[in-house]
Amino acid sequence: MSDATHSAPHKPTSRSLHAVDARTKRRNASESRFKAMGIGAIGIGIAFLVLLLSTIVMNGSSAFQQTFINVPVYLDPAKIDKKGNRDLADLKKATTFTYAPLIQNGLLDVVKKAGIETDLSKAKELKNLISASAASQVRDRVLADPSLIGQTIDFKILASSRVDGYLKGRVKRADIAQDKNISVAQLDLTDALREAGVIHKGFNSAFIFGADASDSRAEQAGIGVSMLGSFYMMLVVLALALPIGVAASIYLEEFAAKNRFTDLIEVNISNLAAVPSIVFGILGLSVFIQFAHLPQSAPLVGGLVLTLMTLPTIIISTRAALKAVPPSIRDAALGVGASKMQSVFHHVLPLAMPGILTGTIIGLAQALGETAPLLLIGMVGYVATNTPDGFVDGFVSPNSAMPAQIYEWAKRADPAFYERAWGGIIILLVFLLSMNIIAIILRRKFERRW
Amino acid sequence: MPVFWIFVIVLALTGAGFVMGRSRALSSVDGDRRRLHSLPSYAGALVAMSAFLPALVLFVLLLALNATGMILTVATLLATLIGLALSLRLVSPEFRARNAVETGVRGLLIAAASVAILTTVGIVLSLIFNTVEFFNLYPIKEFFFGLNWTPSFGGGSELGMLPLLWGTLYISFIALLVAVPIGLYAAVYLSEYASHPVRSAIKPLLEILAGIPTIVYGLFALLTVGPFLMSIFGPNGPTAAIAENGWMHAGTAVMTAGLVMGIMLIPFVSSLSDDIINAVPQSLRDGSYGLGATKSETIKQVILPAALPGIVGAILLAASRAIGETMIVVLGAGAAARLSLNPFDAMTTVTAKIVSQLTGDADFASPEALVAFSLAMTLFVITLGLNIFALWIVRKYREQYE
């Protein structure tokens, strides 16, 4: 470009301006190469996004389906109620081990009635088809209504996770040679029962609303209880982070004098925003659990830690919202005799509210997906099987949280849990997405430009 | 009495205090509110505040001192009642209730702003105390310069930090190798080439990547990327012909975690660089175009050099994010501490070891558990240093053109 003119005396060339010379061609090529790189980079970024989301949906959507077996179970009084007096205390002595054979017998009857040919002639050999949770399901039903004893009742029980995996394509015939939890004959029977309509897939509401289950019962595990844990944590975060964050921002934005103390707070806030989340977990562990002796694994502690983590986010967005309110509003309020405090609380704050709420929702969404600090305060490794009883209990009794539950499932040995983990991610992302959409709608609807 | 009911009673008394204060102010002037200094609700607010706040402070103090049962209940309720009675006596027509309330509110605002300081102090203190305790049990030199990481809760463990630090830096390096070119090119394209509608469609799409929780990336690394890399670089993949047994022996590896972390950091790098590139004044571009430069020449020879300090700052911020990232490495990087150059080896990081040393039924007084605090301290210092340095660079650069 700039070095073109100075050299040897110009030979008059008769080339047309429309013909592009070699150097221009080179420069134009380099230009379009550069542009293509940019488009390529964006393409790669979006391809990753698509890949990530499609992986999640492909692997996770099967968690919302579950395999069930319809079994008529004869509730044999000779086994369940040996004394024959229908006394609840006696009935409770019959454990799930008493009930499991009844279900297996029921299933064997179904197999015989349907005329399915199979090598499995003993009821015990059907055990692997049935979830370990079925026995307690039947037992609970009997304990709730002892008059059922002696009748044949239709139950819709969970199939075992191997059968479930087989129908979903996760468990393959080629891979089960070493598996002592399922055999080829049992898979043949599964196919036959499926054609007979005894085994069928249905919507898995227990996954969304149910509790987590132990290692051996992947088919029973649900995310409902840890969802409650997350809910209580978010309540704590909302109740603490919103008022504290707004108050801190009002002070810094409207009242603080320019001095060392204010600078110290500012530096602290910007640094806290960059502290790795795991360090907040350490803080929670040593201050809230070791020092203050708050209960381990409790949503209250998780909420406190996440509050400290989200505060910088909320403060930063609240300050931006307060800054966006023009000074004329404050001046007008002061002009008609309001005190400084009144001008802020009666005029500036209501005008900044949409921005504050948007920032808060985004902060909450961030807190909802955060996992690392929860690992250190014991929300992992805890099997969330019990729904908290009552409001206060929800805060203090041990629970898990959605991301911690997903982590827990990802770490278990049985691949059946992976499907649950992906499914849990779908639920988590649905929550995050709706929170962000609400934030965007709020912003669109109430945003004012001055 | 359970804490919950104490709380309810105090709240009820506070509400009653508001009503009482308000009506006392009104009755002190026989309903003629013009004779009051402040609006009657300010008198109510003052009484409510002086009933609630001292009780709350006392309650928290007593809890910190492990008081329970009767003492806690009686003391808290007494504090509420005394505060209520004393402030109620103050209410009179001349009493400046508004000024008192506003002073109180201002105090509350300052207290809220100080939470940030308290948090930092809490972090620093809890790290320092436990780190000092750790160094009483384990030689400081061996922690910082030890080449072996073999913790065993039975005793006789070697707790050298270097293998962990190496894993952390290696993974972060690979992550930046992925994120920086992609993020930078994307930022350049979005800010210099893309039309407004394209920009406003693409930018939020890329930023979705930043909003996805890290646990999702962790699972993605463990269950998708790891097995995929295994199928290429593992013992059964095409590379097995070059290196015996393949380069990769397990799905969890430096490469797995690094790649996924790189994806996570793309929007971080791109939106930060985007801001910085946009801050380069238009006059520089116009000058370059005026001399006949093409767009890409302008970008390469004018804009990027002008924005370089800011971009370096952005990369440093991304690096500090990568170093502090936990979930991806916990799930994707493996558990073995190793000093190796092979990016397909499983290695572990500082954050992953903090998690593994502090979860489970560890005895918190043992060096094997306490080491997590010194690891966290190291992490805290490194990320804080990187951040301060990066922000300093960014700020210095911003001022240059303002």
JSON list of N, CA, C and O in Angstrom, two decimals, chain B residues 222-261:
[
{"chain": "B", "resi": 222, "resn": "LEU", "atom": "N", "xyz": [-16.88, -36.07, 31.06]},
{"chain": "B", "resi": 222, "resn": "LEU", "atom": "CA", "xyz": [-16.77, -37.44, 31.56]},
{"chain": "B", "resi": 222, "resn": "LEU", "atom": "C", "xyz": [-17.42, -38.43, 30.61]},
{"chain": "B", "resi": 222, "resn": "LEU", "atom": "O", "xyz": [-16.87, -39.49, 30.33]},
{"chain": "B", "resi": 223, "resn": "LEU", "atom": "N", "xyz": [-18.61, -38.11, 30.12]},
{"chain": "B", "resi": 223, "resn": "LEU", "atom": "CA", "xyz": [-19.40, -39.11, 29.42]},
{"chain": "B", "resi": 223, "resn": "LEU", "atom": "C", "xyz": [-19.37, -38.97, 27.90]},
{"chain": "B", "resi": 223, "resn": "LEU", "atom": "O", "xyz": [-19.71, -39.91, 27.19]},
{"chain": "B", "resi": 224, "resn": "THR", "atom": "N", "xyz": [-19.01, -37.81, 27.38]},
{"chain": "B", "resi": 224, "resn": "THR", "atom": "CA", "xyz": [-19.04, -37.65, 25.93]},
{"chain": "B", "resi": 224, "resn": "THR", "atom": "C", "xyz": [-17.64, -37.45, 25.36]},
{"chain": "B", "resi": 224, "resn": "THR", "atom": "O", "xyz": [-17.18, -38.21, 24.51]},
{"chain": "B", "resi": 225, "resn": "VAL", "atom": "N", "xyz": [-16.96, -36.41, 25.84]},
{"chain": "B", "resi": 225, "resn": "VAL", "atom": "CA", "xyz": [-15.66, -36.07, 25.25]},
{"chain": "B", "resi": 225, "resn": "VAL", "atom": "C", "xyz": [-14.61, -37.14, 25.58]},
{"chain": "B", "resi": 225, "resn": "VAL", "atom": "O", "xyz": [-13.85, -37.56, 24.70]},
{"chain": "B", "resi": 226, "resn": "GLY", "atom": "N", "xyz": [-14.61, -37.60, 26.83]},
{"chain": "B", "resi": 226, "resn": "GLY", "atom": "CA", "xyz": [-13.64, -38.61, 27.25]},
{"chain": "B", "resi": 226, "resn": "GLY", "atom": "C", "xyz": [-13.72, -39.86, 26.38]},
{"chain": "B", "resi": 226, "resn": "GLY", "atom": "O", "xyz": [-12.73, -40.26, 25.74]},
{"chain": "B", "resi": 227, "resn": "PRO", "atom": "N", "xyz": [-14.89, -40.50, 26.31]},
{"chain": "B", "resi": 227, "resn": "PRO", "atom": "CA", "xyz": [-15.02, -41.69, 25.44]},
{"chain": "B", "resi": 227, "resn": "PRO", "atom": "C", "xyz": [-14.70, -41.40, 23.98]},
{"chain": "B", "resi": 227, "resn": "PRO", "atom": "O", "xyz": [-14.11, -42.24, 23.30]},
{"chain": "B", "resi": 228, "resn": "PHE", "atom": "N", "xyz": [-15.05, -40.19, 23.50]},
{"chain": "B", "resi": 228, "resn": "PHE", "atom": "CA", "xyz": [-14.76, -39.85, 22.12]},
{"chain": "B", "resi": 228, "resn": "PHE", "atom": "C", "xyz": [-13.24, -39.80, 21.88]},
{"chain": "B", "resi": 228, "resn": "PHE", "atom": "O", "xyz": [-12.72, -40.39, 20.93]},
{"chain": "B", "resi": 229, "resn": "LEU", "atom": "N", "xyz": [-12.52, -39.12, 22.77]},
{"chain": "B", "resi": 229, "resn": "LEU", "atom": "CA", "xyz": [-11.07, -39.06, 22.63]},
{"chain": "B", "resi": 229, "resn": "LEU", "atom": "C", "xyz": [-10.45, -40.45, 22.76]},
{"chain": "B", "resi": 229, "resn": "LEU", "atom": "O", "xyz": [-9.50, -40.79, 22.07]},
{"chain": "B", "resi": 230, "resn": "MET", "atom": "N", "xyz": [-11.03, -41.24, 23.65]},
{"chain": "B", "resi": 230, "resn": "MET", "atom": "CA", "xyz": [-10.56, -42.61, 23.84]},
{"chain": "B", "resi": 230, "resn": "MET", "atom": "C", "xyz": [-10.64, -43.39, 22.52]},
{"chain": "B", "resi": 230, "resn": "MET", "atom": "O", "xyz": [-9.75, -44.16, 22.19]},
{"chain": "B", "resi": 231, "resn": "SER", "atom": "N", "xyz": [-11.73, -43.16, 21.78]},
{"chain": "B", "resi": 231, "resn": "SER", "atom": "CA", "xyz": [-11.92, -43.94, 20.56]},
{"chain": "B", "resi": 231, "resn": "SER", "atom": "C", "xyz": [-10.91, -43.53, 19.50]},
{"chain": "B", "resi": 231, "resn": "SER", "atom": "O", "xyz": [-10.66, -44.28, 18.56]},
{"chain": "B", "resi": 232, "resn": "ILE", "atom": "N", "xyz": [-10.31, -42.36, 19.62]},
{"chain": "B", "resi": 232, "resn": "ILE", "atom": "CA", "xyz": [-9.31, -41.94, 18.64]},
{"chain": "B", "resi": 232, "resn": "ILE", "atom": "C", "xyz": [-7.90, -42.22, 19.14]},
{"chain": "B", "resi": 232, "resn": "ILE", "atom": "O", "xyz": [-7.08, -42.82, 18.44]},
{"chain": "B", "resi": 233, "resn": "PHE", "atom": "N", "xyz": [-7.63, -41.79, 20.37]},
{"chain": "B", "resi": 233, "resn": "PHE", "atom": "CA", "xyz": [-6.26, -41.88, 20.88]},
{"chain": "B", "resi": 233, "resn": "PHE", "atom": "C", "xyz": [-6.05, -43.07, 21.80]},
{"chain": "B", "resi": 233, "resn": "PHE", "atom": "O", "xyz": [-4.96, -43.25, 22.33]},
{"chain": "B", "resi": 234, "resn": "GLY", "atom": "N", "xyz": [-7.07, -43.84, 22.04]},
{"chain": "B", "resi": 234, "resn": "GLY", "atom": "CA", "xyz": [-6.97, -44.95, 22.97]},
{"chain": "B", "resi": 234, "resn": "GLY", "atom": "C", "xyz": [-6.30, -46.15, 22.33]},
{"chain": "B", "resi": 234, "resn": "GLY", "atom": "O", "xyz": [-5.87, -46.12, 21.18]},
{"chain": "B", "resi": 235, "resn": "PRO", "atom": "N", "xyz": [-6.20, -47.24, 23.07]},
{"chain": "B", "resi": 235, "resn": "PRO", "atom": "CA", "xyz": [-5.52, -48.44, 22.58]},
{"chain": "B", "resi": 235, "resn": "PRO", "atom": "C", "xyz": [-6.18, -49.05, 21.35]},
{"chain": "B", "resi": 235, "resn": "PRO", "atom": "O", "xyz": [-5.51, -49.75, 20.58]},
{"chain": "B", "resi": 236, "resn": "ASN", "atom": "N", "xyz": [-7.47, -48.79, 21.13]},
{"chain": "B", "resi": 236, "resn": "ASN", "atom": "CA", "xyz": [-8.12, -49.37, 19.97]},
{"chain": "B", "resi": 236, "resn": "ASN", "atom": "C", "xyz": [-8.29, -48.36, 18.83]},
{"chain": "B", "resi": 236, "resn": "ASN", "atom": "O", "xyz": [-8.88, -48.68, 17.80]},
{"chain": "B", "resi": 237, "resn": "GLY", "atom": "N", "xyz": [-7.79, -47.17, 19.03]},
{"chain": "B", "resi": 237, "resn": "GLY", "atom": "CA", "xyz": [-8.01, -46.13, 18.02]},
{"chain": "B", "resi": 237, "resn": "GLY", "atom": "C", "xyz": [-6.96, -46.18, 16.93]},
{"chain": "B", "resi": 237, "resn": "GLY", "atom": "O", "xyz": [-6.04, -46.99, 16.97]},
{"chain": "B", "resi": 238, "resn": "PRO", "atom": "N", "xyz": [-7.11, -45.29, 15.95]},
{"chain": "B", "resi": 238, "resn": "PRO", "atom": "CA", "xyz": [-6.15, -45.25, 14.83]},
{"chain": "B", "resi": 238, "resn": "PRO", "atom": "C", "xyz": [-4.73, -44.91, 15.26]},
{"chain": "B", "resi": 238, "resn": "PRO", "atom": "O", "xyz": [-3.78, -45.30, 14.57]},
{"chain": "B", "resi": 239, "resn": "THR", "atom": "N", "xyz": [-4.56, -44.21, 16.36]},
{"chain": "B", "resi": 239, "resn": "THR", "atom": "CA", "xyz": [-3.21, -43.81, 16.74]},
{"chain": "B", "resi": 239, "resn": "THR", "atom": "C", "xyz": [-2.45, -44.95, 17.40]},
{"chain": "B", "resi": 239, "resn": "THR", "atom": "O", "xyz": [-1.26, -44.84, 17.63]},
{"chain": "B", "resi": 240, "resn": "ALA", "atom": "N", "xyz": [-3.14, -46.04, 17.71]},
{"chain": "B", "resi": 240, "resn": "ALA", "atom": "CA", "xyz": [-2.46, -47.16, 18.37]},
{"chain": "B", "resi": 240, "resn": "ALA", "atom": "C", "xyz": [-1.35, -47.70, 17.48]},
{"chain": "B", "resi": 240, "resn": "ALA", "atom": "O", "xyz": [-0.40, -48.30, 17.97]},
{"chain": "B", "resi": 241, "resn": "ALA", "atom": "N", "xyz": [-1.47, -47.48, 16.16]},
{"chain": "B", "resi": 241, "resn": "ALA", "atom": "CA", "xyz": [-0.44, -47.94, 15.25]},
{"chain": "B", "resi": 241, "resn": "ALA", "atom": "C", "xyz": [0.86, -47.17, 15.46]},
{"chain": "B", "resi": 241, "resn": "ALA", "atom": "O", "xyz": [1.95, -47.72, 15.31]},
{"chain": "B", "resi": 242, "resn": "ILE", "atom": "N", "xyz": [0.75, -45.88, 15.81]},
{"chain": "B", "resi": 242, "resn": "ILE", "atom": "CA", "xyz": [1.95, -45.05, 15.98]},
{"chain": "B", "resi": 242, "resn": "ILE", "atom": "C", "xyz": [2.61, -45.35, 17.32]},
{"chain": "B", "resi": 242, "resn": "ILE", "atom": "O", "xyz": [3.78, -45.69, 17.40]},
{"chain": "B", "resi": 243, "resn": "ALA", "atom": "N", "xyz": [1.84, -45.20, 18.36]},
{"chain": "B", "resi": 243, "resn": "ALA", "atom": "CA", "xyz": [2.38, -45.46, 19.68]},
{"chain": "B", "resi": 243, "resn": "ALA", "atom": "C", "xyz": [1.78, -46.76, 20.18]},
{"chain": "B", "resi": 243, "resn": "ALA", "atom": "O", "xyz": [0.59, -46.99, 20.03]},
{"chain": "B", "resi": 244, "resn": "GLU", "atom": "N", "xyz": [2.63, -47.56, 20.75]},
{"chain": "B", "resi": 244, "resn": "GLU", "atom": "CA", "xyz": [2.14, -48.84, 21.23]},
{"chain": "B", "resi": 244, "resn": "GLU", "atom": "C", "xyz": [1.08, -48.61, 22.32]},
{"chain": "B", "resi": 244, "resn": "GLU", "atom": "O", "xyz": [1.26, -47.76, 23.19]},
{"chain": "B", "resi": 245, "resn": "ASN", "atom": "N", "xyz": [-0.02, -49.32, 22.21]},
{"chain": "B", "resi": 245, "resn": "ASN", "atom": "CA", "xyz": [-1.08, -49.20, 23.21]},
{"chain": "B", "resi": 245, "resn": "ASN", "atom": "C", "xyz": [-1.85, -47.89, 23.17]},
{"chain": "B", "resi": 245, "resn": "ASN", "atom": "O", "xyz": [-2.70, -47.63, 23.99]},
{"chain": "B", "resi": 246, "resn": "GLY", "atom": "N", "xyz": [-1.52, -47.01, 22.21]},
{"chain": "B", "resi": 246, "resn": "GLY", "atom": "CA", "xyz": [-2.22, -45.73, 22.15]},
{"chain": "B", "resi": 246, "resn": "GLY", "atom": "C", "xyz": [-1.68, -44.77, 23.19]},
{"chain": "B", "resi": 246, "resn": "GLY", "atom": "O", "xyz": [-0.92, -45.14, 24.08]},
{"chain": "B", "resi": 247, "resn": "TRP", "atom": "N", "xyz": [-2.04, -43.52, 23.06]},
{"chain": "B", "resi": 247, "resn": "TRP", "atom": "CA", "xyz": [-1.54, -42.50, 24.00]},
{"chain": "B", "resi": 247, "resn": "TRP", "atom": "C", "xyz": [-2.42, -42.40, 25.22]},
{"chain": "B", "resi": 247, "resn": "TRP", "atom": "O", "xyz": [-2.02, -41.93, 26.27]},
{"chain": "B", "resi": 248, "resn": "MET", "atom": "N", "xyz": [-3.64, -42.79, 25.06]},
{"chain": "B", "resi": 248, "resn": "MET", "atom": "CA", "xyz": [-4.61, -42.49, 26.11]},
{"chain": "B", "resi": 248, "resn": "MET", "atom": "C", "xyz": [-5.04, -43.79, 26.77]},
{"chain": "B", "resi": 248, "resn": "MET", "atom": "O", "xyz": [-5.27, -44.79, 26.08]},
{"chain": "B", "resi": 249, "resn": "HIS", "atom": "N", "xyz": [-5.12, -43.80, 28.08]},
{"chain": "B", "resi": 249, "resn": "HIS", "atom": "CA", "xyz": [-5.47, -45.05, 28.74]},
{"chain": "B", "resi": 249, "resn": "HIS", "atom": "C", "xyz": [-6.77, -44.98, 29.52]},
{"chain": "B", "resi": 249, "resn": "HIS", "atom": "O", "xyz": [-7.25, -45.98, 30.02]},
{"chain": "B", "resi": 250, "resn": "ALA", "atom": "N", "xyz": [-7.31, -43.80, 29.65]},
{"chain": "B", "resi": 250, "resn": "ALA", "atom": "CA", "xyz": [-8.61, -43.67, 30.32]},
{"chain": "B", "resi": 250, "resn": "ALA", "atom": "C", "xyz": [-9.30, -42.44, 29.77]},
{"chain": "B", "resi": 250, "resn": "ALA", "atom": "O", "xyz": [-8.65, -41.54, 29.24]},
{"chain": "B", "resi": 251, "resn": "GLY", "atom": "N", "xyz": [-10.61, -42.42, 29.86]},
{"chain": "B", "resi": 251, "resn": "GLY", "atom": "CA", "xyz": [-11.37, -41.30, 29.34]},
{"chain": "B", "resi": 251, "resn": "GLY", "atom": "C", "xyz": [-11.06, -39.99, 30.04]},
{"chain": "B", "resi": 251, "resn": "GLY", "atom": "O", "xyz": [-11.12, -38.92, 29.43]},
{"chain": "B", "resi": 252, "resn": "THR", "atom": "N", "xyz": [-10.69, -40.07, 31.31]},
{"chain": "B", "resi": 252, "resn": "THR", "atom": "CA", "xyz": [-10.36, -38.85, 32.03]},
{"chain": "B", "resi": 252, "resn": "THR", "atom": "C", "xyz": [-8.91, -38.51, 31.77]},
{"chain": "B", "resi": 252, "resn": "THR", "atom": "O", "xyz": [-8.04, -39.33, 32.03]},
{"chain": "B", "resi": 253, "resn": "ALA", "atom": "N", "xyz": [-8.68, -37.31, 31.25]},
{"chain": "B", "resi": 253, "resn": "ALA", "atom": "CA", "xyz": [-7.31, -36.93, 30.92]},
{"chain": "B", "resi": 253, "resn": "ALA", "atom": "C", "xyz": [-7.22, -35.41, 30.86]},
{"chain": "B", "resi": 253, "resn": "ALA", "atom": "O", "xyz": [-8.23, -34.71, 30.87]},
{"chain": "B", "resi": 254, "resn": "VAL", "atom": "N", "xyz": [-5.98, -34.93, 30.81]},
{"chain": "B", "resi": 254, "resn": "VAL", "atom": "CA", "xyz": [-5.74, -33.49, 30.71]},
{"chain": "B", "resi": 254, "resn": "VAL", "atom": "C", "xyz": [-6.46, -32.93, 29.48]},
{"chain": "B", "resi": 254, "resn": "VAL", "atom": "O", "xyz": [-7.10, -31.88, 29.53]},
{"chain": "B", "resi": 255, "resn": "MET", "atom": "N", "xyz": [-6.37, -33.68, 28.37]},
{"chain": "B", "resi": 255, "resn": "MET", "atom": "CA", "xyz": [-6.97, -33.22, 27.12]},
{"chain": "B", "resi": 255, "resn": "MET", "atom": "C", "xyz": [-8.49, -33.08, 27.26]},
{"chain": "B", "resi": 255, "resn": "MET", "atom": "O", "xyz": [-9.08, -32.09, 26.84]},
{"chain": "B", "resi": 256, "resn": "THR", "atom": "N", "xyz": [-9.11, -34.10, 27.85]},
{"chain": "B", "resi": 256, "resn": "THR", "atom": "CA", "xyz": [-10.57, -34.08, 28.02]},
{"chain": "B", "resi": 256, "resn": "THR", "atom": "C", "xyz": [-10.99, -32.83, 28.77]},
{"chain": "B", "resi": 256, "resn": "THR", "atom": "O", "xyz": [-11.83, -32.05, 28.30]},
{"chain": "B", "resi": 257, "resn": "ALA", "atom": "N", "xyz": [-10.40, -32.63, 29.95]},
{"chain": "B", "resi": 257, "resn": "ALA", "atom": "CA", "xyz": [-10.80, -31.50, 30.77]},
{"chain": "B", "resi": 257, "resn": "ALA", "atom": "C", "xyz": [-10.44, -30.19, 30.08]},
{"chain": "B", "resi": 257, "resn": "ALA", "atom": "O", "xyz": [-11.22, -29.24, 30.09]},
{"chain": "B", "resi": 258, "resn": "GLY", "atom": "N", "xyz": [-9.25, -30.14, 29.45]},
{"chain": "B", "resi": 258, "resn": "GLY", "atom": "CA", "xyz": [-8.80, -28.91, 28.81]},
{"chain": "B", "resi": 258, "resn": "GLY", "atom": "C", "xyz": [-9.72, -28.49, 27.68]},
{"chain": "B", "resi": 258, "resn": "GLY", "atom": "O", "xyz": [-10.10, -27.32, 27.57]},
{"chain": "B", "resi": 259, "resn": "LEU", "atom": "N", "xyz": [-10.08, -29.45, 26.82]},
{"chain": "B", "resi": 259, "resn": "LEU", "atom": "CA", "xyz": [-10.97, -29.14, 25.69]},
{"chain": "B", "resi": 259, "resn": "LEU", "atom": "C", "xyz": [-12.29, -28.58, 26.18]},
{"chain": "B", "resi": 259, "resn": "LEU", "atom": "O", "xyz": [-12.76, -27.53, 25.72]},
{"chain": "B", "resi": 260, "resn": "VAL", "atom": "N", "xyz": [-12.89, -29.28, 27.13]},
{"chain": "B", "resi": 260, "resn": "VAL", "atom": "CA", "xyz": [-14.22, -28.86, 27.60]},
{"chain": "B", "resi": 260, "resn": "VAL", "atom": "C", "xyz": [-14.14, -27.51, 28.29]},
{"chain": "B", "resi": 260, "resn": "VAL", "atom": "O", "xyz": [-14.99, -26.64, 28.10]},
{"chain": "B", "resi": 261, "resn": "MET", "atom": "N", "xyz": [-13.07, -27.32, 29.07]},
{"chain": "B", "resi": 261, "resn": "MET", "atom": "CA", "xyz": [-12.92, -26.04, 29.74]},
{"chain": "B", "resi": 261, "resn": "MET", "atom": "C", "xyz": [-12.73, -24.92, 28.71]},
{"chain": "B", "resi": 261, "resn": "MET", "atom": "O", "xyz": [-13.21, -23.81, 28.89]}
]
